[in-house]
Amino acid sequence: MLFGKTIVVTGIASGIGARIGQLALALGADVVGLDVNAPASPTGEFVRLDIASAAEIEAVVKTLPARVDALCNVAGVSGVSGAQKTLAINFYGLRALTEAVAPRLREGGAIVNVASIAGYGWRANLERAKAFVAAPGFPDIAALLVEHNVPDGEGYPLSKELLLLWTQQAAHQPLFRGRGLRVNAVSPGPVTTPIFPEFRKLFGDPRVDDDIARVGRAGSAADIAPAALFLCSDGARWINGANLPVDGGLEASINATALGF
Ligand SMILES: NC(=O)c1ccc[n+]([C@@H]2O[C@H](COP(=O)([O-])OP(=O)(O)OC[C@H]3O[C@@H](n4cnc5c(N)ncnc54)[C@H](O)[C@@H]3O)[C@@H](O)[C@H]2O)c1
């Protein structure tokens, strides 16, 4: 499915990104992994990148292969370090990297954003999300947070709401659509990776346990990787601007509660 393709994966050092990198290699792709931390064992080529740094993004993108088939945006933080940092990594850095990599993506290439069920509220918070997404580049995040009264603990869900909104917007922007680049998202529910205890701290055990109980078990990185790589593949060539929940049915269960069916 991915034989001979070149795939750039952020967050390669741990959890879902590591698993995506391993599976892509096994399926015959060349993998370039980007992460602020070096992986314990190498998966393809590794380049260190703090995705929250505009200068690092500019320098690292110059070192990437001239022709890339897909970019998997997986790197992210849980939100325990505060809303400003969380938005810088999970949304503004991700978007800046994607815009910088776009010219290297071959025509018909793919971008896959790892969002989350935590971004479920993007429609309910649409005006706020539109305002954050409308700010270009790396804006003054602290000022935006004050302007929109965002408590520090809401940085993570907000970052994923922005990512889900931007995924749909980007799918129709000339930078991407003009060259047939598809922009999609996958939204995991709870996944047992090293970040997971921080989500328990952020959302509280009752909420996390309820999410798990709705679908019978937490997910694993191995549950997410095949879906992300499918969206990278030409098999997904007619899928664009979509969000694929990869959560064992959690979103459907939350919809059932919210919509009363
Ligand atoms: N684990 C879950 O329950 C869950 C659920 C939904 C969505 N997600 C999302 O999946 C993605 C991957 O999370 P995970 O569960 O594999 O967590 P993880 O902590 O195992 O992996 C995250 C990776 O991102 C890297 N990273 C963090 N900050 C970075 C930065 N500034 N620059 C570059 N790399 C950076 C880390 O070094 C790490 O390798 C995240 O975007 C997360 O929000 C996770």
CSV table of C-alpha atoms and ligand atoms in Angstrom, one decimal:
chain,number,residue,atom,x,y,z
A,1,MET,CA,0.0,0.0,0.0
A,2,LEU,CA,2.8,2.4,0.8
A,3,PHE,CA,5.7,0.7,-1.0
A,4,GLY,CA,8.3,3.2,-2.2
A,5,LYS,CA,6.5,6.2,-0.6
A,6,THR,CA,8.2,8.7,1.6
A,7,ILE,CA,6.3,9.6,4.8
A,8,VAL,CA,7.2,12.3,7.3
A,9,VAL,CA,5.9,11.5,10.8
A,10,THR,CA,6.0,13.9,13.7
A,11,GLY,CA,5.9,12.6,17.3
A,12,ILE,CA,8.0,9.6,16.1
A,13,ALA,CA,9.7,9.1,19.5
A,14,SER,CA,6.6,7.7,21.4
A,15,GLY,CA,3.1,6.2,21.4
A,16,ILE,CA,1.0,6.7,18.3
A,17,GLY,CA,3.7,8.3,16.2
A,18,ALA,CA,6.2,5.5,16.9
A,19,ARG,CA,3.7,2.9,15.9
A,20,ILE,CA,2.8,4.8,12.7
A,21,GLY,CA,6.5,5.0,11.8
A,22,GLN,CA,7.0,1.2,12.5
A,23,LEU,CA,4.0,0.2,10.4
A,24,ALA,CA,4.9,2.5,7.5
A,25,LEU,CA,8.3,1.0,7.4
A,26,ALA,CA,6.9,-2.5,7.5
A,27,LEU,CA,4.6,-1.6,4.6
A,28,GLY,CA,7.6,-0.5,2.5
A,29,ALA,CA,7.7,3.2,3.0
A,30,ASP,CA,10.7,5.4,3.8
A,31,VAL,CA,10.1,7.2,7.0
A,32,VAL,CA,11.5,10.5,8.2
A,33,GLY,CA,10.6,11.0,11.9
A,34,LEU,CA,10.5,14.4,13.6
A,35,ASP,CA,10.4,14.9,17.3
A,36,VAL,CA,11.7,17.1,20.1
A,37,ASN,CA,12.9,13.9,21.8
A,38,ALA,CA,15.1,11.3,20.1
A,39,PRO,CA,13.5,7.9,19.7
A,40,ALA,CA,14.9,5.1,21.9
A,41,SER,CA,15.3,2.9,18.8
A,42,PRO,CA,15.5,4.4,15.3
A,43,THR,CA,12.6,4.2,12.9
A,44,GLY,CA,13.9,5.3,9.6
A,45,GLU,CA,15.7,8.6,9.5
A,46,PHE,CA,15.3,10.9,12.5
A,47,VAL,CA,15.5,14.8,12.6
A,48,ARG,CA,15.1,16.7,15.9
A,49,LEU,CA,12.4,19.3,15.8
A,50,ASP,CA,10.6,21.4,18.4
A,51,ILE,CA,7.5,22.0,16.5
A,52,ALA,CA,6.7,25.1,18.6
A,53,SER,CA,9.6,26.9,17.1
A,54,ALA,CA,9.2,28.7,13.8
A,55,ALA,CA,12.9,29.0,13.3
A,56,GLU,CA,13.4,25.2,13.8
A,57,ILE,CA,10.6,24.4,11.4
A,58,GLU,CA,12.2,26.6,8.7
A,59,ALA,CA,15.6,24.9,9.2
A,60,VAL,CA,14.3,21.4,9.4
A,61,VAL,CA,12.0,21.5,6.4
A,62,LYS,CA,15.1,22.5,4.2
A,63,THR,CA,16.7,19.1,5.2
A,64,LEU,CA,13.6,17.0,4.2
A,65,PRO,CA,13.6,15.0,0.9
A,66,ALA,CA,12.6,17.1,-2.1
A,67,ARG,CA,9.6,14.8,-2.7
A,68,VAL,CA,7.4,13.6,0.1
A,69,ASP,CA,4.2,11.6,-0.3
A,70,ALA,CA,2.6,12.1,3.0
A,71,LEU,CA,2.9,14.1,6.3
A,72,CYS,CA,1.5,12.5,9.5
A,73,ASN,CA,1.0,15.2,12.2
A,74,VAL,CA,1.1,13.2,15.4
A,75,ALA,CA,3.3,15.1,17.8
A,76,GLY,CA,1.3,16.6,20.7
A,77,VAL,CA,1.1,17.4,24.4
A,78,SER,CA,-1.7,16.8,26.9
A,79,GLY,CA,-2.3,20.3,28.1
A,80,VAL,CA,-0.9,19.9,31.7
A,81,SER,CA,1.8,22.4,30.7
A,82,GLY,CA,-0.7,25.1,30.2
A,83,ALA,CA,-2.9,26.4,27.3
A,84,GLN,CA,-0.3,28.6,25.7
A,85,LYS,CA,2.3,25.9,25.2
A,86,THR,CA,-0.4,23.4,24.2
A,87,LEU,CA,-1.8,25.5,21.5
A,88,ALA,CA,1.7,26.4,20.2
A,89,ILE,CA,2.6,22.7,19.8
A,90,ASN,CA,-0.8,21.0,19.0
A,91,PHE,CA,-2.1,23.6,16.6
A,92,TYR,CA,0.0,26.6,15.5
A,93,GLY,CA,3.2,24.6,15.2
A,94,LEU,CA,1.5,21.7,13.5
A,95,ARG,CA,-0.1,24.2,11.0
A,96,ALA,CA,3.2,26.0,10.4
A,97,LEU,CA,5.0,22.8,9.7
A,98,THR,CA,2.3,21.6,7.3
A,99,GLU,CA,2.3,24.8,5.4
A,100,ALA,CA,6.1,24.7,5.1
A,101,VAL,CA,6.1,21.0,4.0
A,102,ALA,CA,3.3,21.5,1.5
A,103,PRO,CA,5.5,22.5,-1.5
A,104,ARG,CA,7.5,19.3,-1.0
A,105,LEU,CA,4.4,17.1,-1.1
A,106,ARG,CA,4.0,15.5,-4.5
A,107,GLU,CA,0.8,16.2,-6.3
A,108,GLY,CA,-2.0,14.1,-4.9
A,109,GLY,CA,-0.1,13.6,-1.6
A,110,ALA,CA,-1.7,13.5,1.8
A,111,ILE,CA,-1.7,15.2,5.2
A,112,VAL,CA,-3.1,13.4,8.2
A,113,ASN,CA,-3.7,15.3,11.5
A,114,VAL,CA,-4.1,13.3,14.7
A,115,ALA,CA,-6.9,15.2,16.4
A,116,SER,CA,-9.0,13.7,19.3
A,117,ILE,CA,-12.4,13.0,20.6
A,118,ALA,CA,-11.5,15.9,22.9
A,119,GLY,CA,-12.1,18.2,20.0
A,120,TYR,CA,-15.7,17.1,19.8
A,121,GLY,CA,-16.9,20.6,20.9
A,122,TRP,CA,-15.7,22.4,17.8
A,123,ARG,CA,-19.2,23.0,16.5
A,124,ALA,CA,-20.5,24.2,19.9
A,125,ASN,CA,-17.5,26.6,20.2
A,126,LEU,CA,-17.4,27.5,16.5
A,127,GLU,CA,-17.0,31.3,16.8
A,128,ARG,CA,-14.1,30.9,19.2
A,129,ALA,CA,-12.5,28.3,17.1
A,130,LYS,CA,-12.8,30.5,13.9
A,131,ALA,CA,-11.1,33.4,15.7
A,132,PHE,CA,-8.1,31.2,16.8
A,133,VAL,CA,-7.8,29.6,13.4
A,134,ALA,CA,-8.0,33.0,11.6
A,135,ALA,CA,-4.8,34.2,13.4
A,136,PRO,CA,-2.0,33.4,11.0
A,137,GLY,CA,1.5,31.9,11.7
A,138,PHE,CA,2.5,31.9,15.4
A,139,PRO,CA,0.2,34.6,16.8
A,140,ASP,CA,0.3,36.1,20.3
A,141,ILE,CA,-1.4,33.1,21.9
A,142,ALA,CA,-1.5,34.6,25.4
A,143,ALA,CA,-3.5,37.6,24.1
A,144,LEU,CA,-5.9,35.3,22.3
A,145,LEU,CA,-6.5,33.2,25.4
A,146,VAL,CA,-7.2,36.3,27.4
A,147,GLU,CA,-9.5,37.8,24.7
A,148,HIS,CA,-11.5,34.6,24.6
A,149,ASN,CA,-11.5,33.9,28.3
A,150,VAL,CA,-10.0,30.4,27.9
A,151,PRO,CA,-9.0,28.8,31.2
A,152,ASP,CA,-5.6,27.2,31.3
A,153,GLY,CA,-7.1,23.7,31.7
A,154,GLU,CA,-9.0,24.0,28.4
A,155,GLY,CA,-5.9,24.3,26.2
A,156,TYR,CA,-6.0,20.7,25.1
A,157,PRO,CA,-9.6,20.4,23.9
A,158,LEU,CA,-9.3,23.8,22.3
A,159,SER,CA,-6.2,22.8,20.4
A,160,LYS,CA,-8.1,19.8,18.9
A,161,GLU,CA,-11.2,21.8,18.1
A,162,LEU,CA,-8.9,24.2,16.1
A,163,LEU,CA,-7.3,21.2,14.4
A,164,LEU,CA,-10.6,19.7,13.3
A,165,LEU,CA,-11.9,23.1,12.0
A,166,TRP,CA,-8.6,23.8,10.2
A,167,THR,CA,-8.5,20.3,8.6
A,168,GLN,CA,-11.7,21.1,6.8
A,169,GLN,CA,-10.6,24.6,5.9
A,170,ALA,CA,-7.2,23.5,4.7
A,171,ALA,CA,-8.7,20.9,2.4
A,172,HIS,CA,-10.1,23.8,0.3
A,173,GLN,CA,-7.2,26.2,0.5
A,174,PRO,CA,-5.2,26.7,-2.7
A,175,LEU,CA,-1.9,25.7,-1.0
A,176,PHE,CA,-3.3,22.2,-0.6
A,177,ARG,CA,-6.2,21.8,-3.0
A,178,GLY,CA,-4.4,23.5,-5.8
A,179,ARG,CA,-2.0,20.6,-6.0
A,180,GLY,CA,-4.5,17.8,-5.1
A,181,LEU,CA,-3.1,17.5,-1.5
A,182,ARG,CA,-5.7,15.9,0.7
A,183,VAL,CA,-6.0,17.0,4.3
A,184,ASN,CA,-7.8,14.7,6.8
A,185,ALA,CA,-7.9,14.0,10.5
A,186,VAL,CA,-8.2,10.9,12.7
A,187,SER,CA,-9.7,11.3,16.1
A,188,PRO,CA,-8.7,8.7,18.7
A,189,GLY,CA,-10.5,8.2,22.0
A,190,PRO,CA,-8.4,7.3,25.1
A,191,VAL,CA,-5.3,5.4,24.0
A,192,THR,CA,-2.8,3.8,26.4
A,193,THR,CA,0.4,5.6,25.5
A,194,PRO,CA,2.9,7.4,27.8
A,195,ILE,CA,0.7,10.6,27.7
A,196,PHE,CA,-2.3,8.8,29.0
A,197,PRO,CA,-1.8,9.4,32.8
A,198,GLU,CA,-1.7,13.1,32.0
A,199,PHE,CA,-5.1,12.9,30.4
A,200,ARG,CA,-6.4,11.2,33.5
A,201,LYS,CA,-5.0,14.2,35.5
A,202,LEU,CA,-6.5,16.7,33.1
A,203,PHE,CA,-10.0,15.3,32.6
A,204,GLY,CA,-10.3,13.3,35.8
A,205,ASP,CA,-10.7,9.5,36.3
A,206,PRO,CA,-14.6,9.5,36.1
A,207,ARG,CA,-14.7,11.1,32.6
A,208,VAL,CA,-11.9,8.9,31.2
A,209,ASP,CA,-13.4,5.7,32.8
A,210,ASP,CA,-16.8,6.6,31.4
A,211,ASP,CA,-15.3,7.0,27.9
A,212,ILE,CA,-13.6,3.6,28.2
A,213,ALA,CA,-16.7,1.9,29.6
A,214,ARG,CA,-18.8,3.2,26.6
A,215,VAL,CA,-16.6,1.1,24.2
A,216,GLY,CA,-15.3,-1.7,26.4
A,217,ARG,CA,-11.6,-0.9,26.4
A,218,ALA,CA,-9.1,1.9,25.9
A,219,GLY,CA,-7.4,1.9,22.5
A,220,SER,CA,-3.7,1.1,21.7
A,221,ALA,CA,-1.3,2.9,19.3
A,222,ALA,CA,-1.7,-0.2,17.1
A,223,ASP,CA,-5.5,0.6,16.8
A,224,ILE,CA,-4.7,4.1,15.4
A,225,ALA,CA,-1.7,3.5,13.1
A,226,PRO,CA,-3.5,1.6,10.3
A,227,ALA,CA,-6.3,4.2,10.0
A,228,ALA,CA,-3.8,7.1,9.8
A,229,LEU,CA,-1.7,5.2,7.1
A,230,PHE,CA,-4.9,4.4,5.1
A,231,LEU,CA,-5.6,8.1,4.9
A,232,CYS,CA,-1.9,8.6,3.7
A,233,SER,CA,-2.4,6.0,0.9
A,234,ASP,CA,-3.9,6.4,-2.6
A,235,GLY,CA,-6.7,4.1,-1.4
A,236,ALA,CA,-8.0,7.2,0.3
A,237,ARG,CA,-7.7,9.4,-2.8
A,238,TRP,CA,-11.3,10.6,-2.7
A,239,ILE,CA,-11.3,11.4,1.0
A,240,ASN,CA,-10.6,15.0,1.8
A,241,GLY,CA,-11.3,17.3,4.7
A,242,ALA,CA,-12.7,14.4,6.7
A,243,ASN,CA,-12.4,13.4,10.3
A,244,LEU,CA,-12.2,9.7,10.9
A,245,PRO,CA,-13.1,8.8,14.6
A,246,VAL,CA,-10.8,5.8,15.6
A,247,ASP,CA,-12.3,5.2,19.0
A,248,GLY,CA,-14.2,1.9,19.1
A,249,GLY,CA,-17.5,3.8,18.6
A,250,LEU,CA,-17.0,6.4,21.4
A,251,GLU,CA,-18.1,9.4,19.2
A,252,ALA,CA,-21.2,7.5,18.1
A,253,SER,CA,-22.0,6.8,21.8
A,254,ILE,CA,-21.5,10.5,22.8
A,255,ASN,CA,-23.7,11.5,19.8
A,256,ALA,CA,-26.4,9.1,21.0
A,257,THR,CA,-26.4,10.8,24.4
A,258,ALA,CA,-26.2,14.3,23.1
A,259,LEU,CA,-28.8,13.8,20.3
A,260,GLY,CA,-31.1,11.5,22.3
A,261,PHE,CA,-31.2,8.5,20.0
B,1,LIG,N1,-3.1,8.9,24.0
B,1,LIG,C1,-4.3,9.3,23.9
B,1,LIG,O1,-5.2,9.0,24.7
B,1,LIG,C2,-4.7,10.2,22.7
B,1,LIG,C3,-6.1,10.4,22.5
B,1,LIG,C4,-6.4,11.3,21.4
B,1,LIG,C5,-5.5,11.9,20.7
B,1,LIG,N2,-4.2,11.7,21.0
B,1,LIG,C6,-3.2,12.5,20.2
B,1,LIG,O2,-2.2,11.6,19.7
B,1,LIG,C7,-1.0,12.3,19.4
B,1,LIG,C8,0.1,11.4,19.9
B,1,LIG,O3,0.0,11.2,21.3
B,1,LIG,P1,0.5,9.9,22.0
B,1,LIG,O4,-0.6,9.3,22.8
B,1,LIG,O5,1.3,9.1,21.1
B,1,LIG,O6,1.5,10.6,23.1
B,1,LIG,P2,3.0,10.4,23.4
B,1,LIG,O7,3.3,11.3,24.5
B,1,LIG,O8,3.4,9.0,23.5
B,1,LIG,O9,3.7,11.0,22.1
B,1,LIG,C9,3.7,12.3,21.8
B,1,LIG,C10,5.0,12.6,21.0
B,1,LIG,O10,5.0,14.0,20.6
B,1,LIG,C11,6.3,14.5,20.9
B,1,LIG,N3,6.3,16.0,21.1
B,1,LIG,C12,5.8,16.6,22.2
B,1,LIG,N4,6.1,18.0,22.1
B,1,LIG,C13,6.7,18.1,20.9
B,1,LIG,C14,7.3,19.3,20.3
B,1,LIG,N5,7.2,20.5,20.8
B,1,LIG,N6,7.9,19.1,19.1
B,1,LIG,C15,8.0,17.9,18.5
B,1,LIG,N7,7.5,16.7,19.1
B,1,LIG,C16,6.9,16.9,20.3
B,1,LIG,C17,6.8,13.8,22.1
B,1,LIG,O11,8.2,13.9,22.3
B,1,LIG,C18,6.3,12.4,21.9
B,1,LIG,O12,7.2,11.6,21.2
B,1,LIG,C19,-1.1,13.6,20.2
B,1,LIG,O13,-1.4,14.6,19.2
B,1,LIG,C20,-2.3,13.4,21.1
B,1,LIG,O14,-3.0,14.6,21.4
B,1,LIG,C21,-3.8,10.9,22.0
